Tab-separated table of N, CA and C in Angstrom:
chain	number	residue	atom	x	y	z
J	1	MET	N	33.771	1.915	0.490
J	1	MET	CA	32.680	1.290	-0.206
J	1	MET	C	33.080	1.117	-1.664
J	2	GLN	N	32.806	-0.052	-2.199
J	2	GLN	CA	33.068	-0.336	-3.603
J	2	GLN	C	31.773	-0.755	-4.279
J	3	ILE	N	31.600	-0.298	-5.490
J	3	ILE	CA	30.465	-0.723	-6.298
J	3	ILE	C	31.035	-1.429	-7.513
J	4	ARG	N	30.577	-2.640	-7.751
J	4	ARG	CA	31.111	-3.429	-8.852
J	4	ARG	C	29.954	-4.050	-9.641
J	5	PRO	N	29.821	-3.689	-10.919
J	5	PRO	CA	28.750	-4.297	-11.728
J	5	PRO	C	29.090	-5.737	-12.088
J	6	PHE	N	28.066	-6.523	-12.366
J	6	PHE	CA	28.227	-7.900	-12.805
J	6	PHE	C	27.565	-8.074	-14.168
J	7	PRO	N	28.183	-7.566	-15.234
J	7	PRO	CA	27.577	-7.717	-16.561
J	7	PRO	C	27.489	-9.184	-16.961
J	8	LEU	N	26.343	-9.582	-17.468
J	8	LEU	CA	26.143	-10.989	-17.822
J	8	LEU	C	27.105	-11.471	-18.893
J	9	ASP	N	27.588	-10.571	-19.758
J	9	ASP	CA	28.495	-11.018	-20.811
J	9	ASP	C	29.876	-11.401	-20.281
J	10	GLN	N	30.145	-11.126	-19.008
J	10	GLN	CA	31.427	-11.502	-18.421
J	10	GLN	C	31.364	-12.847	-17.694
J	11	PHE	N	30.181	-13.416	-17.595
J	11	PHE	CA	30.051	-14.712	-16.952
J	11	PHE	C	30.500	-15.807	-17.907
J	12	ASN	N	31.007	-16.891	-17.325
J	12	ASN	CA	31.345	-18.076	-18.107
J	12	ASN	C	30.041	-18.632	-18.673
J	13	LYS	N	30.023	-18.951	-19.924
J	13	LYS	CA	28.784	-19.397	-20.566
J	13	LYS	C	28.347	-20.794	-20.132
J	14	SER	N	29.159	-21.503	-19.379
J	14	SER	CA	28.809	-22.873	-19.020
J	14	SER	C	27.725	-22.938	-17.943
J	15	ASP	N	27.809	-22.128	-16.905
J	15	ASP	CA	26.819	-22.166	-15.833
J	15	ASP	C	26.744	-20.795	-15.174
J	16	VAL	N	25.839	-19.974	-15.646
J	16	VAL	CA	25.724	-18.601	-15.161
J	16	VAL	C	25.385	-18.573	-13.669
J	17	PHE	N	24.672	-19.565	-13.167
J	17	PHE	CA	24.300	-19.592	-11.763
J	17	PHE	C	25.529	-19.811	-10.871
J	18	GLN	N	26.375	-20.754	-11.253
J	18	GLN	CA	27.605	-20.979	-10.491
J	18	GLN	C	28.549	-19.784	-10.624
J	19	ASP	N	28.571	-19.169	-11.797
J	19	ASP	CA	29.398	-17.974	-11.988
J	19	ASP	C	28.923	-16.840	-11.076
J	20	PHE	N	27.611	-16.681	-10.965
J	20	PHE	CA	27.037	-15.647	-10.100
J	20	PHE	C	27.429	-15.888	-8.643
J	21	ILE	N	27.298	-17.124	-8.199
J	21	ILE	CA	27.688	-17.474	-6.827
J	21	ILE	C	29.181	-17.215	-6.627
J	22	GLY	N	29.992	-17.575	-7.614
J	22	GLY	CA	31.428	-17.323	-7.538
J	22	GLY	C	31.744	-15.846	-7.428
J	23	LYS	N	31.027	-15.002	-8.189
J	23	LYS	CA	31.234	-13.552	-8.110
J	23	LYS	C	30.881	-13.039	-6.719
J	24	ILE	N	29.806	-13.550	-6.145
J	24	ILE	CA	29.424	-13.144	-4.787
J	24	ILE	C	30.509	-13.552	-3.795
J	25	ASN	N	30.976	-14.785	-3.901
J	25	ASN	CA	32.017	-15.261	-2.982
J	25	ASN	C	33.311	-14.472	-3.130
J	26	ASP	N	33.651	-14.096	-4.362
J	26	ASP	CA	34.883	-13.333	-4.592
J	26	ASP	C	34.783	-11.902	-4.079
J	27	PHE	N	33.665	-11.248	-4.344
J	27	PHE	CA	33.523	-9.836	-4.007
J	27	PHE	C	33.049	-9.607	-2.571
J	28	LYS	N	32.249	-10.525	-2.033
J	28	LYS	CA	31.700	-10.434	-0.681
J	28	LYS	C	30.921	-9.125	-0.462
J	29	PRO	N	29.876	-8.917	-1.255
J	29	PRO	CA	29.118	-7.666	-1.140
J	29	PRO	C	28.242	-7.630	0.103
J	30	ASP	N	27.894	-6.432	0.526
J	30	ASP	CA	26.897	-6.243	1.574
J	30	ASP	C	25.510	-6.095	0.957
J	31	LEU	N	25.487	-5.708	-0.326
J	31	LEU	CA	24.244	-5.426	-1.022
J	31	LEU	C	24.367	-5.862	-2.485
J	32	ILE	N	23.341	-6.553	-2.960
J	32	ILE	CA	23.254	-6.931	-4.371
J	32	ILE	C	22.033	-6.220	-4.934
J	33	GLY	N	22.193	-5.599	-6.101
J	33	GLY	CA	21.078	-4.899	-6.722
J	33	GLY	C	20.789	-5.404	-8.109
J	34	PHE	N	19.510	-5.465	-8.438
J	34	PHE	CA	19.057	-5.849	-9.766
J	34	PHE	C	18.182	-4.743	-10.319
J	35	SER	N	18.437	-4.355	-11.546
J	35	SER	CA	17.531	-3.485	-12.280
J	35	SER	C	16.821	-4.376	-13.278
J	36	VAL	N	15.504	-4.486	-13.132
J	36	VAL	CA	14.777	-5.473	-13.922
J	36	VAL	C	13.649	-4.860	-14.739
J	37	VAL	N	13.457	-5.437	-15.899
J	37	VAL	CA	12.251	-5.221	-16.694
J	37	VAL	C	11.498	-6.537	-16.645
J	38	GLU	N	10.292	-6.548	-17.155
J	38	GLU	CA	9.479	-7.756	-17.048
J	38	GLU	C	10.187	-8.993	-17.592
J	39	SER	N	10.875	-8.846	-18.711
J	39	SER	CA	11.500	-10.013	-19.344
J	39	SER	C	12.742	-10.507	-18.610
J	40	THR	N	13.327	-9.724	-17.721
J	40	THR	CA	14.511	-10.173	-16.973
J	40	THR	C	14.215	-10.494	-15.511
J	41	PHE	N	13.011	-10.186	-15.061
J	41	PHE	CA	12.688	-10.365	-13.647
J	41	PHE	C	12.818	-11.816	-13.186
J	42	LEU	N	12.182	-12.736	-13.897
J	42	LEU	CA	12.209	-14.135	-13.458
J	42	LEU	C	13.617	-14.726	-13.504
J	43	PHE	N	14.397	-14.341	-14.502
J	43	PHE	CA	15.781	-14.813	-14.549
J	43	PHE	C	16.558	-14.290	-13.341
J	44	SER	N	16.347	-13.039	-12.978
J	44	SER	CA	17.013	-12.469	-11.800
J	44	SER	C	16.623	-13.226	-10.538
J	45	MET	N	15.354	-13.616	-10.446
J	45	MET	CA	14.908	-14.365	-9.268
J	45	MET	C	15.527	-15.762	-9.244
J	46	LYS	N	15.752	-16.352	-10.424
J	46	LYS	CA	16.436	-17.646	-10.489
J	46	LYS	C	17.884	-17.514	-10.029
J	47	LEU	N	18.536	-16.413	-10.389
J	47	LEU	CA	19.904	-16.172	-9.901
J	47	LEU	C	19.908	-16.083	-8.373
J	48	LEU	N	18.955	-15.331	-7.825
J	48	LEU	CA	18.881	-15.210	-6.363
J	48	LEU	C	18.618	-16.554	-5.697
J	49	LYS	N	17.701	-17.313	-6.257
J	49	LYS	CA	17.394	-18.628	-5.687
J	49	LYS	C	18.624	-19.527	-5.703
J	50	ALA	N	19.390	-19.495	-6.789
J	50	ALA	CA	20.602	-20.308	-6.874
J	50	ALA	C	21.629	-19.882	-5.829
J	51	ALA	N	21.649	-18.597	-5.504
J	51	ALA	CA	22.634	-18.065	-4.558
J	51	ALA	C	22.067	-17.898	-3.149
J	52	LYS	N	20.885	-18.449	-2.905
J	52	LYS	CA	20.186	-18.250	-1.632
J	52	LYS	C	21.066	-18.559	-0.420
J	53	GLU	N	21.743	-19.673	-0.461
J	53	GLU	CA	22.545	-20.090	0.697
J	53	GLU	C	23.649	-19.076	1.009
J	54	VAL	N	24.386	-18.653	-0.001
J	54	VAL	CA	25.483	-17.708	0.227
J	54	VAL	C	24.942	-16.334	0.625
J	55	ILE	N	23.784	-15.946	0.093
J	55	ILE	CA	23.173	-14.671	0.455
J	55	ILE	C	22.743	-14.696	1.917
J	56	LYS	N	22.061	-15.741	2.331
J	56	LYS	CA	21.599	-15.847	3.725
J	56	LYS	C	22.771	-16.002	4.699
J	57	THR	N	23.718	-16.867	4.369
J	57	THR	CA	24.862	-17.105	5.249
J	57	THR	C	25.659	-15.834	5.504
J	58	ASN	N	25.824	-15.033	4.460
J	58	ASN	CA	26.623	-13.811	4.569
J	58	ASN	C	25.796	-12.569	4.858
J	59	LYS	N	24.502	-12.757	5.105
J	59	LYS	CA	23.589	-11.660	5.453
J	59	LYS	C	23.659	-10.516	4.442
J	60	ILE	N	23.658	-10.884	3.173
J	60	ILE	CA	23.709	-9.914	2.089
J	60	ILE	C	22.288	-9.413	1.824
J	61	LYS	N	22.140	-8.125	1.734
J	61	LYS	CA	20.853	-7.529	1.416
J	61	LYS	C	20.683	-7.485	-0.103
J	62	VAL	N	19.428	-7.557	-0.552
J	62	VAL	CA	19.116	-7.563	-1.979
J	62	VAL	C	18.108	-6.459	-2.277
J	63	ALA	N	18.429	-5.655	-3.293
J	63	ALA	CA	17.543	-4.583	-3.742
J	63	ALA	C	17.152	-4.818	-5.188
J	64	VAL	N	15.913	-4.485	-5.509
J	64	VAL	CA	15.418	-4.601	-6.871
J	64	VAL	C	14.785	-3.279	-7.276
J	65	GLY	N	15.135	-2.837	-8.464
J	65	GLY	CA	14.554	-1.625	-9.027
J	65	GLY	C	14.344	-1.825	-10.502
J	66	GLY	N	14.073	-0.748	-11.195
J	66	GLY	CA	13.860	-0.822	-12.629
J	66	GLY	C	12.390	-0.724	-12.991
J	67	VAL	N	12.127	-0.820	-14.261
J	67	VAL	CA	10.769	-0.644	-14.777
J	67	VAL	C	9.788	-1.628	-14.147
J	68	HIS	N	10.178	-2.883	-14.012
J	68	HIS	CA	9.266	-3.885	-13.434
J	68	HIS	C	8.914	-3.526	-11.991
J	69	ALA	N	9.873	-3.039	-11.237
J	69	ALA	CA	9.613	-2.651	-9.845
J	69	ALA	C	8.658	-1.466	-9.768
J	70	ILE	N	8.734	-0.575	-10.735
J	70	ILE	CA	7.840	0.578	-10.760
J	70	ILE	C	6.420	0.167	-11.142
J	71	ILE	N	6.312	-0.682	-12.158
J	71	ILE	CA	4.996	-1.054	-12.688
J	71	ILE	C	4.305	-2.131	-11.856
J	72	ALA	N	5.073	-3.091	-11.344
J	72	ALA	CA	4.462	-4.241	-10.656
J	72	ALA	C	5.200	-4.581	-9.355
J	73	PRO	N	5.284	-3.640	-8.412
J	73	PRO	CA	6.034	-3.927	-7.183
J	73	PRO	C	5.462	-5.082	-6.364
J	74	ARG	N	4.154	-5.319	-6.449
J	74	ARG	CA	3.545	-6.413	-5.678
J	74	ARG	C	4.050	-7.784	-6.116
J	75	THR	N	4.427	-7.923	-7.372
J	75	THR	CA	4.960	-9.216	-7.822
J	75	THR	C	6.320	-9.482	-7.190
J	76	ILE	N	7.020	-8.434	-6.843
J	76	ILE	CA	8.343	-8.572	-6.245
J	76	ILE	C	8.238	-8.912	-4.762
J	77	LEU	N	7.183	-8.435	-4.116
J	77	LEU	CA	6.998	-8.677	-2.682
J	77	LEU	C	6.900	-10.159	-2.331
J	78	LYS	N	6.567	-11.010	-3.305
J	78	LYS	CA	6.424	-12.446	-3.058
J	78	LYS	C	7.746	-13.142	-2.772
J	79	TYR	N	8.853	-12.490	-3.091
J	79	TYR	CA	10.162	-13.137	-3.002
J	79	TYR	C	10.858	-12.736	-1.702
J	80	SER	N	11.037	-13.701	-0.825
J	80	SER	CA	11.567	-13.424	0.516
J	80	SER	C	13.035	-12.999	0.526
J	81	LEU	N	13.770	-13.267	-0.533
J	81	LEU	CA	15.178	-12.868	-0.562
J	81	LEU	C	15.358	-11.377	-0.856
J	82	ILE	N	14.299	-10.708	-1.254
J	82	ILE	CA	14.405	-9.290	-1.599
J	82	ILE	C	14.108	-8.447	-0.368
J	83	ASP	N	15.056	-7.583	-0.045
J	83	ASP	CA	14.925	-6.730	1.133
J	83	ASP	C	14.405	-5.334	0.804
J	84	TYR	N	14.745	-4.828	-0.373
J	84	TYR	CA	14.382	-3.467	-0.743
J	84	TYR	C	13.844	-3.441	-2.168
J	85	ILE	N	12.809	-2.630	-2.375
J	85	ILE	CA	12.267	-2.392	-3.708
J	85	ILE	C	12.293	-0.890	-3.939
J	86	CYS	N	12.856	-0.483	-5.050
J	86	CYS	CA	12.891	0.927	-5.408
J	86	CYS	C	11.866	1.158	-6.506
J	87	VAL	N	10.866	1.986	-6.221
J	87	VAL	CA	9.789	2.215	-7.174
J	87	VAL	C	9.865	3.606	-7.813
J	88	SER	N	11.029	4.160	-7.866
J	88	SER	CA	11.254	5.425	-8.564
J	88	SER	C	12.650	5.381	-9.160
J	89	GLU	N	13.153	6.508	-9.594
J	89	GLU	CA	14.526	6.542	-10.096
J	89	GLU	C	15.439	6.051	-8.982
J	90	GLY	N	16.142	4.965	-9.237
J	90	GLY	CA	16.849	4.302	-8.153
J	90	GLY	C	18.341	4.496	-8.086
J	91	GLU	N	18.951	5.146	-9.065
J	91	GLU	CA	20.406	5.254	-9.058
J	91	GLU	C	20.908	5.922	-7.778
J	92	ASP	N	20.334	7.055	-7.437
J	92	ASP	CA	20.763	7.764	-6.228
J	92	ASP	C	20.319	7.028	-4.965
J	93	ALA	N	19.085	6.521	-4.979
J	93	ALA	CA	18.568	5.804	-3.816
J	93	ALA	C	19.393	4.564	-3.511
J	94	PHE	N	19.797	3.836	-4.552
J	94	PHE	CA	20.595	2.620	-4.357
J	94	PHE	C	21.947	2.960	-3.730
J	95	ILE	N	22.576	4.001	-4.220
J	95	ILE	CA	23.881	4.406	-3.670
J	95	ILE	C	23.723	4.856	-2.221
J	96	GLU	N	22.674	5.603	-1.930
J	96	GLU	CA	22.437	6.035	-0.548
J	96	GLU	C	22.198	4.840	0.368
J	97	ARG	N	21.426	3.845	-0.088
J	97	ARG	CA	21.184	2.635	0.717
J	97	ARG	C	22.495	1.896	0.948
J	98	ALA	N	23.310	1.785	-0.084
J	98	ALA	CA	24.601	1.113	0.050
J	98	ALA	C	25.482	1.834	1.065
J	99	LYS	N	25.487	3.154	1.030
J	99	LYS	CA	26.283	3.921	2.001
J	99	LYS	C	25.791	3.687	3.424
J	100	LEU	N	24.469	3.658	3.611
J	100	LEU	CA	23.913	3.410	4.942
J	100	LEU	C	24.262	2.017	5.448
J	101	ILE	N	24.170	1.024	4.578
J	101	ILE	CA	24.532	-0.341	4.970
J	101	ILE	C	26.012	-0.402	5.318
J	102	HIS	N	26.829	0.249	4.506
J	102	HIS	CA	28.277	0.261	4.766
J	102	HIS	C	28.599	0.946	6.100
J	103	GLN	N	27.900	2.036	6.372
J	103	GLN	CA	28.172	2.818	7.587
J	103	GLN	C	27.582	2.192	8.858
J	104	TYR	N	26.338	1.707	8.767
J	104	TYR	CA	25.630	1.256	9.968
J	104	TYR	C	25.321	-0.239	9.995
J	105	GLY	N	25.657	-0.946	8.939
J	105	GLY	CA	25.273	-2.354	8.860
J	105	GLY	C	23.914	-2.488	8.207
J	106	ALA	N	23.504	-3.692	7.965
J	106	ALA	CA	22.240	-3.940	7.285
J	106	ALA	C	21.085	-3.471	8.143
J	107	ALA	N	20.175	-2.750	7.517
J	107	ALA	CA	18.989	-2.264	8.228
J	107	ALA	C	17.781	-2.325	7.333
């Protein structure tokens, strides 16, 4: 199992959406995670929408955590691309979910 962050400052400034899709295609993750606050939530959802085809085609699971997930989890439930919401401290939970997906496949 490999965990690889995608810091936004490493994306090409020309088209962050295409860069995000390229990172997914290069790394081929089983799970993508976002830690969001209110001000980054909608941008994260735009990234997911741009990558919808590659996420669905490759059966990649998506997890969302962070302050926004704790305070307003119902707003996240509206997005069909999100498979998991972490409403508590998520660092350990995210790693455990990734291990389960790696060991048993997406569940």
